[in-house]
Amino acid sequence: MNRVVTSRVSTLMTAAIVVIIAACSDADGSKTGLTGPNASTSTGGSAADSAKNTPGNPGGGHPDTSGTPTPAPKPVASFMLAVHVGSPRPGAKDTLTTDPIADATVSVYEQTITFIHHPGADTANINQTLVASGPSDATGSFSVPNLKGTGEYLIKVAPPAGSNFGPASVFINQAYLDVVNVLVTLHGK
């Protein structure tokens, strides 16, 4: 039974690859350009390439002119960081379900990277400044208000003294919401 299924799968995959190659192949240059009311007048590509590129539209074809493009989101001016420290709940169907861990030490560092150019290899200096630290409460929560939305932050969590958990860390690069919720899951050693 296993050989029959494997053989059929192999045959179907080979047939699919041949069909895809035949459909996409245009190497002989015999295809003519697009015609009709929306024909492309672009230039570029190779003689055997039916996909032409236009300046400002590297994907070829016609650019989307249906509306104004949506601008990229901008980071908020400041935000509140809400950290939840937990451990995986045994038997939970959702892998993000955790049991809270109280008295874990949460440290939040603002991180900056400075590049120093040299004639050879460049150097990157990573500076970390502690901006907040404290224990998680009985619900596993710890929060820090008024962090810069454009900042980069490293969150380090040390397990409670005497526990069987190992440390964990999470990195945040800019915030786009007024409240950023972060789950830090500590696992057993």
Short mmCIF file of N, CA and C in Angstrom, two decimals:
data_model
loop_
_atom_site.label_atom_id
_atom_site.label_comp_id
_atom_site.label_asym_id
_atom_site.label_seq_id
_atom_site.Cartn_x
_atom_site.Cartn_y
_atom_site.Cartn_z
N MET A 1 0.83 -1.20 0.00
CA MET A 1 0.00 0.00 0.00
C MET A 1 0.87 1.25 0.00
N ASN A 2 1.94 1.26 0.82
CA ASN A 2 2.81 2.41 0.92
C ASN A 2 3.50 2.70 -0.41
N ARG A 3 3.91 1.65 -1.13
CA ARG A 3 4.57 1.84 -2.42
C ARG A 3 3.62 2.44 -3.45
N VAL A 4 2.36 2.00 -3.45
CA VAL A 4 1.37 2.51 -4.40
C VAL A 4 1.13 3.99 -4.17
N VAL A 5 0.94 4.39 -2.92
CA VAL A 5 0.71 5.80 -2.59
C VAL A 5 1.95 6.63 -2.96
N THR A 6 3.14 6.14 -2.60
CA THR A 6 4.37 6.87 -2.91
C THR A 6 4.54 6.99 -4.41
N SER A 7 4.25 5.94 -5.15
CA SER A 7 4.38 5.96 -6.60
C SER A 7 3.41 6.96 -7.22
N ARG A 8 2.16 6.97 -6.74
CA ARG A 8 1.16 7.91 -7.28
C ARG A 8 1.54 9.35 -6.97
N VAL A 9 1.99 9.60 -5.75
CA VAL A 9 2.40 10.96 -5.37
C VAL A 9 3.57 11.41 -6.23
N SER A 10 4.54 10.54 -6.44
CA SER A 10 5.70 10.87 -7.25
C SER A 10 5.30 11.18 -8.69
N THR A 11 4.39 10.37 -9.25
CA THR A 11 3.92 10.59 -10.62
C THR A 11 3.17 11.91 -10.72
N LEU A 12 2.30 12.19 -9.77
CA LEU A 12 1.54 13.45 -9.79
C LEU A 12 2.45 14.66 -9.66
N MET A 13 3.45 14.57 -8.79
CA MET A 13 4.37 15.71 -8.61
C MET A 13 5.17 15.94 -9.88
N THR A 14 5.64 14.87 -10.53
CA THR A 14 6.40 15.01 -11.77
C THR A 14 5.54 15.65 -12.84
N ALA A 15 4.29 15.20 -12.97
CA ALA A 15 3.38 15.77 -13.96
C ALA A 15 3.13 17.24 -13.68
N ALA A 16 2.95 17.60 -12.42
CA ALA A 16 2.69 19.00 -12.07
C ALA A 16 3.89 19.88 -12.41
N ILE A 17 5.09 19.39 -12.17
CA ILE A 17 6.29 20.17 -12.48
C ILE A 17 6.42 20.39 -13.97
N VAL A 18 6.14 19.34 -14.76
CA VAL A 18 6.21 19.47 -16.23
C VAL A 18 5.20 20.49 -16.72
N VAL A 19 3.97 20.47 -16.18
CA VAL A 19 2.94 21.42 -16.59
C VAL A 19 3.36 22.84 -16.23
N ILE A 20 3.90 23.04 -15.05
CA ILE A 20 4.32 24.38 -14.63
C ILE A 20 5.44 24.90 -15.52
N ILE A 21 6.41 24.06 -15.80
CA ILE A 21 7.53 24.48 -16.65
C ILE A 21 7.02 24.84 -18.04
N ALA A 22 6.12 24.02 -18.59
CA ALA A 22 5.58 24.30 -19.93
C ALA A 22 4.77 25.60 -19.94
N ALA A 23 4.00 25.83 -18.89
CA ALA A 23 3.17 27.04 -18.84
C ALA A 23 4.00 28.30 -18.67
N CYS A 24 5.08 28.20 -17.96
CA CYS A 24 5.90 29.38 -17.68
C CYS A 24 6.99 29.60 -18.72
N SER A 25 7.28 28.61 -19.50
CA SER A 25 8.39 28.71 -20.43
C SER A 25 8.05 29.62 -21.59
N ASP A 26 8.96 30.50 -21.90
CA ASP A 26 8.80 31.46 -22.99
C ASP A 26 10.16 31.67 -23.62
N ALA A 27 11.01 30.66 -23.45
CA ALA A 27 12.42 30.82 -23.83
C ALA A 27 12.64 30.95 -25.33
N ASP A 28 11.68 30.48 -26.17
CA ASP A 28 11.93 30.57 -27.60
C ASP A 28 11.61 31.94 -28.17
N GLY A 29 11.02 32.83 -27.38
CA GLY A 29 10.74 34.19 -27.82
C GLY A 29 9.62 34.26 -28.83
N SER A 30 8.83 33.18 -29.01
CA SER A 30 7.79 33.17 -30.03
C SER A 30 6.54 33.90 -29.59
N LYS A 31 6.40 34.16 -28.32
CA LYS A 31 5.20 34.86 -27.86
C LYS A 31 5.26 36.33 -28.23
N THR A 32 4.14 36.86 -28.62
CA THR A 32 4.07 38.27 -28.97
C THR A 32 3.67 39.06 -27.74
N GLY A 33 3.85 40.36 -27.81
CA GLY A 33 3.49 41.23 -26.70
C GLY A 33 1.99 41.27 -26.50
N LEU A 34 1.55 41.87 -25.42
CA LEU A 34 0.14 42.00 -25.13
C LEU A 34 -0.52 42.93 -26.14
N THR A 35 -1.75 42.61 -26.48
CA THR A 35 -2.53 43.48 -27.36
C THR A 35 -3.83 43.81 -26.69
N GLY A 36 -4.54 44.80 -27.20
CA GLY A 36 -5.83 45.17 -26.64
C GLY A 36 -5.76 46.52 -25.99
N PRO A 37 -6.86 46.92 -25.34
CA PRO A 37 -6.94 48.27 -24.79
C PRO A 37 -5.97 48.54 -23.66
N ASN A 38 -5.49 47.52 -22.95
CA ASN A 38 -4.58 47.72 -21.84
C ASN A 38 -3.21 47.12 -22.13
N ALA A 39 -2.81 47.11 -23.38
CA ALA A 39 -1.54 46.50 -23.74
C ALA A 39 -0.39 47.26 -23.10
N SER A 40 0.62 46.52 -22.73
CA SER A 40 1.79 47.12 -22.12
C SER A 40 2.66 47.76 -23.18
N THR A 41 3.11 48.97 -22.92
CA THR A 41 4.02 49.64 -23.84
C THR A 41 5.39 49.75 -23.23
N SER A 42 5.62 48.93 -22.19
CA SER A 42 6.89 49.02 -21.49
C SER A 42 8.00 48.37 -22.28
N THR A 43 9.21 48.75 -21.90
CA THR A 43 10.38 48.15 -22.50
C THR A 43 11.20 47.52 -21.40
N GLY A 44 12.14 46.72 -21.79
CA GLY A 44 12.99 46.07 -20.79
C GLY A 44 12.86 44.58 -20.89
N GLY A 45 13.54 43.86 -20.05
CA GLY A 45 13.52 42.41 -20.10
C GLY A 45 14.41 41.92 -21.22
N SER A 46 14.46 40.63 -21.41
CA SER A 46 15.28 40.06 -22.47
C SER A 46 14.40 39.68 -23.65
N ALA A 47 15.03 39.30 -24.77
CA ALA A 47 14.28 38.98 -25.97
C ALA A 47 13.31 37.84 -25.74
N ALA A 48 13.64 36.91 -24.90
CA ALA A 48 12.78 35.76 -24.64
C ALA A 48 11.91 35.96 -23.41
N ASP A 49 11.88 37.14 -22.85
CA ASP A 49 11.15 37.41 -21.63
C ASP A 49 9.90 38.21 -21.96
N SER A 50 8.72 37.65 -21.67
CA SER A 50 7.48 38.36 -21.97
C SER A 50 7.11 39.34 -20.86
N ALA A 51 7.77 39.26 -19.71
CA ALA A 51 7.52 40.20 -18.62
C ALA A 51 8.44 41.39 -18.79
N LYS A 52 7.88 42.55 -19.02
CA LYS A 52 8.66 43.77 -19.24
C LYS A 52 8.56 44.65 -18.00
N ASN A 53 9.59 45.40 -17.74
CA ASN A 53 9.62 46.29 -16.59
C ASN A 53 9.55 47.73 -17.06
N THR A 54 8.87 48.54 -16.27
CA THR A 54 8.83 49.97 -16.54
C THR A 54 9.51 50.69 -15.41
N PRO A 55 10.12 51.85 -15.68
CA PRO A 55 10.73 52.62 -14.60
C PRO A 55 9.68 52.96 -13.54
N GLY A 56 10.00 52.77 -12.30
CA GLY A 56 9.08 53.08 -11.21
C GLY A 56 8.08 51.97 -10.96
N ASN A 57 8.06 50.93 -11.79
CA ASN A 57 7.16 49.81 -11.60
C ASN A 57 7.93 48.53 -11.90
N PRO A 58 8.88 48.15 -11.02
CA PRO A 58 9.77 47.04 -11.31
C PRO A 58 9.05 45.70 -11.46
N GLY A 59 7.83 45.58 -11.03
CA GLY A 59 7.12 44.31 -11.18
C GLY A 59 6.55 44.12 -12.55
N GLY A 60 6.63 45.12 -13.42
CA GLY A 60 6.06 45.01 -14.75
C GLY A 60 4.57 45.29 -14.73
N GLY A 61 3.95 45.29 -15.91
CA GLY A 61 2.51 45.52 -16.00
C GLY A 61 2.18 46.95 -15.65
N HIS A 62 0.93 47.13 -15.24
CA HIS A 62 0.45 48.47 -14.93
C HIS A 62 0.41 48.69 -13.43
N PRO A 63 0.83 49.87 -12.95
CA PRO A 63 0.77 50.13 -11.52
C PRO A 63 -0.67 50.29 -11.07
N ASP A 64 -0.92 50.03 -9.78
CA ASP A 64 -2.26 50.18 -9.22
C ASP A 64 -2.56 51.67 -9.07
N THR A 65 -3.56 52.13 -9.78
CA THR A 65 -3.95 53.55 -9.72
C THR A 65 -5.33 53.69 -9.11
N SER A 66 -5.78 52.68 -8.37
CA SER A 66 -7.14 52.70 -7.85
C SER A 66 -7.33 53.64 -6.67
N GLY A 67 -6.26 54.13 -6.09
CA GLY A 67 -6.42 55.03 -4.96
C GLY A 67 -5.09 55.47 -4.40
N THR A 68 -5.16 56.20 -3.34
CA THR A 68 -3.96 56.69 -2.69
C THR A 68 -3.35 55.57 -1.87
N PRO A 69 -2.03 55.35 -1.98
CA PRO A 69 -1.42 54.30 -1.17
C PRO A 69 -1.52 54.61 0.32
N THR A 70 -1.68 53.56 1.11
CA THR A 70 -1.76 53.72 2.56
C THR A 70 -0.36 53.98 3.10
N PRO A 71 -0.19 55.08 3.84
CA PRO A 71 1.15 55.35 4.39
C PRO A 71 1.51 54.32 5.45
N ALA A 72 2.79 54.09 5.61
CA ALA A 72 3.27 53.15 6.63
C ALA A 72 2.91 53.69 8.01
N PRO A 73 2.57 52.80 8.94
CA PRO A 73 2.24 53.26 10.29
C PRO A 73 3.46 53.89 10.96
N LYS A 74 3.18 54.82 11.86
CA LYS A 74 4.26 55.49 12.59
C LYS A 74 4.19 55.10 14.05
N PRO A 75 5.35 54.97 14.69
CA PRO A 75 5.35 54.63 16.12
C PRO A 75 4.64 55.70 16.94
N VAL A 76 4.05 55.29 18.06
CA VAL A 76 3.41 56.23 18.97
C VAL A 76 4.49 57.04 19.69
N ALA A 77 4.11 58.19 20.25
CA ALA A 77 5.07 59.02 20.97
C ALA A 77 5.54 58.31 22.24
N SER A 78 4.60 57.73 23.00
CA SER A 78 4.95 56.97 24.20
C SER A 78 3.94 55.84 24.39
N PHE A 79 4.36 54.84 25.13
CA PHE A 79 3.47 53.70 25.36
C PHE A 79 3.72 53.10 26.73
N MET A 80 2.77 52.27 27.16
CA MET A 80 2.93 51.54 28.41
C MET A 80 3.27 50.09 28.04
N LEU A 81 4.31 49.56 28.64
CA LEU A 81 4.71 48.17 28.45
C LEU A 81 4.08 47.34 29.56
N ALA A 82 3.27 46.36 29.19
CA ALA A 82 2.64 45.46 30.16
C ALA A 82 3.21 44.06 29.93
N VAL A 83 4.03 43.60 30.87
CA VAL A 83 4.68 42.30 30.77
C VAL A 83 3.92 41.30 31.63
N HIS A 84 3.65 40.12 31.05
CA HIS A 84 3.07 39.03 31.83
C HIS A 84 4.09 37.89 31.83
N VAL A 85 4.47 37.45 33.03
CA VAL A 85 5.43 36.35 33.18
C VAL A 85 4.66 35.10 33.57
N GLY A 86 4.87 34.02 32.82
CA GLY A 86 4.16 32.79 33.11
C GLY A 86 4.95 31.57 32.72
N SER A 87 4.40 30.41 33.08
CA SER A 87 4.99 29.13 32.69
C SER A 87 3.94 28.36 31.90
N PRO A 88 4.38 27.50 30.98
CA PRO A 88 3.41 26.74 30.19
C PRO A 88 2.46 25.94 31.08
N ARG A 89 1.18 25.97 30.75
CA ARG A 89 0.20 25.22 31.54
C ARG A 89 0.14 23.79 31.00
N PRO A 90 0.47 22.81 31.81
CA PRO A 90 0.44 21.42 31.35
C PRO A 90 -0.97 21.03 30.87
N GLY A 91 -1.03 20.41 29.71
CA GLY A 91 -2.30 19.92 29.18
C GLY A 91 -3.16 20.98 28.49
N ALA A 92 -2.72 22.22 28.45
CA ALA A 92 -3.53 23.27 27.81
C ALA A 92 -3.52 23.07 26.30
N LYS A 93 -4.68 23.26 25.67
CA LYS A 93 -4.78 23.12 24.22
C LYS A 93 -4.14 24.31 23.51
N ASP A 94 -4.19 25.48 24.12
CA ASP A 94 -3.57 26.68 23.56
C ASP A 94 -2.17 26.80 24.14
N THR A 95 -1.16 26.81 23.27
CA THR A 95 0.23 26.86 23.73
C THR A 95 0.59 28.19 24.38
N LEU A 96 -0.26 29.22 24.23
CA LEU A 96 0.01 30.51 24.86
C LEU A 96 -0.63 30.62 26.25
N THR A 97 -1.33 29.58 26.67
CA THR A 97 -1.93 29.58 28.00
C THR A 97 -0.83 29.31 29.02
N THR A 98 -0.71 30.21 29.98
CA THR A 98 0.34 30.08 30.99
C THR A 98 -0.24 30.24 32.38
N ASP A 99 0.50 29.72 33.34
CA ASP A 99 0.20 29.95 34.75
C ASP A 99 1.11 31.09 35.19
N PRO A 100 0.58 32.09 35.92
CA PRO A 100 1.40 33.25 36.31
C PRO A 100 2.54 32.87 37.24
N ILE A 101 3.63 33.60 37.10
CA ILE A 101 4.79 33.44 37.98
C ILE A 101 4.99 34.76 38.73
N ALA A 102 4.84 34.70 40.04
CA ALA A 102 5.05 35.87 40.88
C ALA A 102 6.53 35.95 41.27
N ASP A 103 6.97 37.15 41.58
CA ASP A 103 8.31 37.42 42.08
C ASP A 103 9.44 37.12 41.09
N ALA A 104 9.14 37.09 39.81
CA ALA A 104 10.20 37.03 38.80
C ALA A 104 10.72 38.45 38.64
N THR A 105 12.01 38.61 38.46
CA THR A 105 12.58 39.95 38.32
C THR A 105 12.55 40.36 36.85
N VAL A 106 11.82 41.42 36.57
CA VAL A 106 11.69 41.94 35.20
C VAL A 106 12.57 43.17 35.09
N SER A 107 13.47 43.18 34.12
CA SER A 107 14.35 44.33 33.87
C SER A 107 14.15 44.79 32.44
N VAL A 108 13.89 46.09 32.26
CA VAL A 108 13.66 46.65 30.93
C VAL A 108 14.82 47.59 30.62
N TYR A 109 15.49 47.31 29.49
CA TYR A 109 16.64 48.10 29.06
C TYR A 109 16.32 48.80 27.75
N GLU A 110 16.65 50.09 27.66
CA GLU A 110 16.60 50.77 26.36
C GLU A 110 17.91 50.44 25.67
N GLN A 111 17.82 50.03 24.43
CA GLN A 111 19.00 49.60 23.70
C GLN A 111 19.26 50.53 22.52
N THR A 112 20.51 50.95 22.39
CA THR A 112 20.91 51.75 21.24
C THR A 112 22.12 51.09 20.60
N ILE A 113 22.19 51.20 19.29
CA ILE A 113 23.31 50.62 18.54
C ILE A 113 24.00 51.75 17.79
N THR A 114 25.30 51.87 17.99
CA THR A 114 26.11 52.87 17.32
C THR A 114 27.12 52.16 16.43
N PHE A 115 27.15 52.56 15.15
CA PHE A 115 28.11 51.95 14.22
C PHE A 115 29.33 52.84 14.10
N ILE A 116 30.50 52.23 14.20
CA ILE A 116 31.77 52.95 14.05
C ILE A 116 32.43 52.40 12.79
N HIS A 117 32.62 53.29 11.82
CA HIS A 117 33.19 52.88 10.55
C HIS A 117 34.72 52.85 10.64
N HIS A 118 35.29 51.80 10.12
CA HIS A 118 36.73 51.61 10.07
C HIS A 118 37.13 51.30 8.63
N PRO A 119 38.38 51.46 8.29
CA PRO A 119 38.82 51.10 6.93
C PRO A 119 38.54 49.63 6.62
N GLY A 120 38.60 48.77 7.61
CA GLY A 120 38.31 47.35 7.42
C GLY A 120 36.87 47.10 7.82
N ALA A 121 36.68 46.17 8.73
CA ALA A 121 35.34 45.85 9.22
C ALA A 121 34.84 46.94 10.16
N ASP A 122 33.54 47.22 10.07
CA ASP A 122 32.93 48.20 10.96
C ASP A 122 32.65 47.56 12.32
N THR A 123 32.43 48.39 13.33
CA THR A 123 32.13 47.91 14.67
C THR A 123 30.75 48.42 15.07
N ALA A 124 29.99 47.56 15.71
CA ALA A 124 28.69 47.96 16.25
C ALA A 124 28.77 47.93 17.77
N ASN A 125 28.56 49.08 18.39
CA ASN A 125 28.52 49.17 19.85
C ASN A 125 27.07 49.10 20.30
N ILE A 126 26.75 48.13 21.13
CA ILE A 126 25.40 47.98 21.65
C ILE A 126 25.40 48.47 23.09
N ASN A 127 24.62 49.52 23.35
CA ASN A 127 24.52 50.10 24.68
C ASN A 127 23.15 49.80 25.26
N GLN A 128 23.12 49.32 26.50
CA GLN A 128 21.87 49.03 27.18
C GLN A 128 21.79 49.85 28.45
N THR A 129 20.70 50.60 28.59
CA THR A 129 20.48 51.43 29.76
C THR A 129 19.24 50.93 30.49
N LEU A 130 19.39 50.56 31.75
CA LEU A 130 18.27 50.08 32.54
C LEU A 130 17.28 51.22 32.76
N VAL A 131 16.01 51.03 32.37
CA VAL A 131 15.00 52.07 32.55
C VAL A 131 13.96 51.67 33.60
N ALA A 132 13.82 50.38 33.89
CA ALA A 132 12.88 49.94 34.92
C ALA A 132 13.22 48.51 35.33
N SER A 133 12.95 48.21 36.60
CA SER A 133 13.18 46.86 37.10
C SER A 133 12.30 46.63 38.32
N GLY A 134 11.85 45.40 38.48
CA GLY A 134 11.03 45.07 39.64
C GLY A 134 10.46 43.68 39.53
N PRO A 135 9.77 43.23 40.58
CA PRO A 135 9.20 41.88 40.58
C PRO A 135 7.83 41.83 39.91
N SER A 136 7.52 40.68 39.35
CA SER A 136 6.16 40.48 38.84
C SER A 136 5.23 40.26 40.03
N ASP A 137 3.97 40.70 39.91
CA ASP A 137 3.04 40.57 41.02
C ASP A 137 2.42 39.16 41.04
N ALA A 138 1.42 38.96 41.89
CA ALA A 138 0.80 37.65 42.06
C ALA A 138 0.15 37.14 40.77
N THR A 139 -0.21 38.05 39.86
CA THR A 139 -0.81 37.64 38.59
C THR A 139 0.24 37.49 37.50
N GLY A 140 1.53 37.65 37.86
CA GLY A 140 2.62 37.55 36.89
C GLY A 140 2.82 38.82 36.08
N SER A 141 2.23 39.92 36.53
CA SER A 141 2.27 41.16 35.75
C SER A 141 3.31 42.14 36.27
N PHE A 142 3.84 42.93 35.34
CA PHE A 142 4.77 44.02 35.63
C PHE A 142 4.59 45.03 34.50
N SER A 143 4.47 46.31 34.85
CA SER A 143 4.26 47.31 33.79
C SER A 143 5.18 48.51 33.97
N VAL A 144 5.46 49.14 32.82
CA VAL A 144 6.31 50.33 32.78
C VAL A 144 5.61 51.37 31.90
N PRO A 145 5.23 52.53 32.46
CA PRO A 145 4.60 53.56 31.65
C PRO A 145 5.62 54.47 30.98
N ASN A 146 5.16 55.22 30.02
CA ASN A 146 5.90 56.32 29.37
C ASN A 146 7.23 55.91 28.73
N LEU A 147 7.24 54.81 28.01
CA LEU A 147 8.43 54.45 27.22
C LEU A 147 8.30 55.10 25.85
N LYS A 148 9.42 55.42 25.23
CA LYS A 148 9.42 56.07 23.91
C LYS A 148 8.98 55.09 22.84
N GLY A 149 8.01 55.49 22.03
CA GLY A 149 7.51 54.62 20.97
C GLY A 149 8.55 54.30 19.91
N THR A 150 9.52 55.17 19.74
CA THR A 150 10.56 54.93 18.74
C THR A 150 11.75 54.17 19.32
N GLY A 151 11.69 53.85 20.60
CA GLY A 151 12.82 53.18 21.25
C GLY A 151 12.87 51.69 20.96
N GLU A 152 14.04 51.13 21.23
CA GLU A 152 14.24 49.69 21.15
C GLU A 152 14.50 49.21 22.58
N TYR A 153 13.75 48.18 22.99
CA TYR A 153 13.83 47.74 24.38
C TYR A 153 14.11 46.24 24.47
N LEU A 154 14.95 45.90 25.44
CA LEU A 154 15.24 44.51 25.76
C LEU A 154 14.61 44.23 27.12
N ILE A 155 13.79 43.20 27.19
CA ILE A 155 13.13 42.81 28.43
C ILE A 155 13.76 41.50 28.89
N LYS A 156 14.41 41.55 30.04
CA LYS A 156 15.03 40.34 30.61
C LYS A 156 14.23 39.94 31.85
N VAL A 157 13.95 38.65 31.94
CA VAL A 157 13.20 38.14 33.10
C VAL A 157 14.03 37.05 33.76
N ALA A 158 14.32 37.27 35.04
CA ALA A 158 15.03 36.28 35.86
C ALA A 158 13.98 35.56 36.71
N PRO A 159 14.06 34.25 36.81
CA PRO A 159 13.06 33.51 37.58
C PRO A 159 13.16 33.82 39.07
N PRO A 160 12.10 33.52 39.81
CA PRO A 160 12.15 33.71 41.26
C PRO A 160 13.26 32.84 41.87
N ALA A 161 13.87 33.34 42.91
CA ALA A 161 14.94 32.59 43.58
C ALA A 161 14.42 31.23 44.06
N GLY A 162 15.21 30.19 43.83
CA GLY A 162 14.85 28.85 44.27
C GLY A 162 13.90 28.11 43.36
N SER A 163 13.48 28.72 42.25
CA SER A 163 12.56 28.01 41.34
C SER A 163 13.36 27.16 40.35
N ASN A 164 12.66 26.33 39.63
CA ASN A 164 13.30 25.48 38.63
C ASN A 164 13.20 26.08 37.22
N PHE A 165 12.91 27.35 37.14
CA PHE A 165 12.78 28.01 35.83
C PHE A 165 14.10 28.61 35.40
N GLY A 166 14.27 28.73 34.09
CA GLY A 166 15.43 29.42 33.54
C GLY A 166 15.02 30.83 33.14
N PRO A 167 15.99 31.71 32.85
CA PRO A 167 15.69 33.08 32.46
C PRO A 167 15.17 33.14 31.01
N ALA A 168 14.61 34.28 30.65
CA ALA A 168 14.13 34.50 29.28
C ALA A 168 14.26 35.98 28.96
N SER A 169 14.26 36.30 27.67
CA SER A 169 14.30 37.71 27.26
C SER A 169 13.50 37.89 25.98
N VAL A 170 13.03 39.13 25.79
CA VAL A 170 12.23 39.51 24.63
C VAL A 170 12.72 40.88 24.18
N PHE A 171 12.69 41.13 22.88
CA PHE A 171 13.13 42.40 22.31
C PHE A 171 11.94 43.09 21.65
N ILE A 172 11.81 44.39 21.84
CA ILE A 172 10.77 45.19 21.18
C ILE A 172 11.46 46.28 20.38
N ASN A 173 11.11 46.39 19.13
CA ASN A 173 11.66 47.43 18.26
C ASN A 173 10.52 48.33 17.82
N GLN A 174 10.31 49.42 18.48
CA GLN A 174 9.29 50.43 18.23
C GLN A 174 7.90 49.94 18.62
N ALA A 175 7.07 50.86 19.05
CA ALA A 175 5.71 50.54 19.48
C ALA A 175 4.71 51.30 18.64
N TYR A 176 3.66 50.62 18.23
CA TYR A 176 2.64 51.22 17.40
C TYR A 176 1.29 51.31 18.12
N LEU A 177 1.25 50.89 19.38
CA LEU A 177 0.05 50.95 20.20
C LEU A 177 0.36 51.67 21.50
N ASP A 178 -0.68 52.21 22.14
CA ASP A 178 -0.49 52.90 23.42
C ASP A 178 -0.14 51.95 24.55
N VAL A 179 -0.60 50.70 24.45
CA VAL A 179 -0.27 49.67 25.43
C VAL A 179 0.27 48.47 24.65
N VAL A 180 1.47 48.04 24.99
CA VAL A 180 2.08 46.87 24.35
C VAL A 180 2.12 45.76 25.40
N ASN A 181 1.39 44.67 25.11
CA ASN A 181 1.36 43.51 25.99
C ASN A 181 2.38 42.49 25.51
N VAL A 182 3.22 42.05 26.43
CA VAL A 182 4.26 41.07 26.11
C VAL A 182 4.15 39.90 27.05
N LEU A 183 4.10 38.70 26.47
CA LEU A 183 4.10 37.48 27.26
C LEU A 183 5.52 36.92 27.29
N VAL A 184 6.06 36.72 28.48
CA VAL A 184 7.37 36.09 28.62
C VAL A 184 7.14 34.76 29.34
N THR A 185 7.44 33.67 28.64
CA THR A 185 7.23 32.35 29.19
C THR A 185 8.54 31.79 29.70
N LEU A 186 8.55 31.41 30.97
CA LEU A 186 9.73 30.79 31.57
C LEU A 186 9.55 29.28 31.54
N HIS A 187 10.60 28.59 31.14
CA HIS A 187 10.57 27.13 31.04
C HIS A 187 11.49 26.53 32.10
N GLY A 188 11.22 25.28 32.47
CA GLY A 188 12.04 24.59 33.44
C GLY A 188 13.44 24.35 32.92
N LYS A 189 14.38 24.28 33.86
CA LYS A 189 15.79 24.06 33.48
C LYS A 189 16.00 22.64 33.02
#
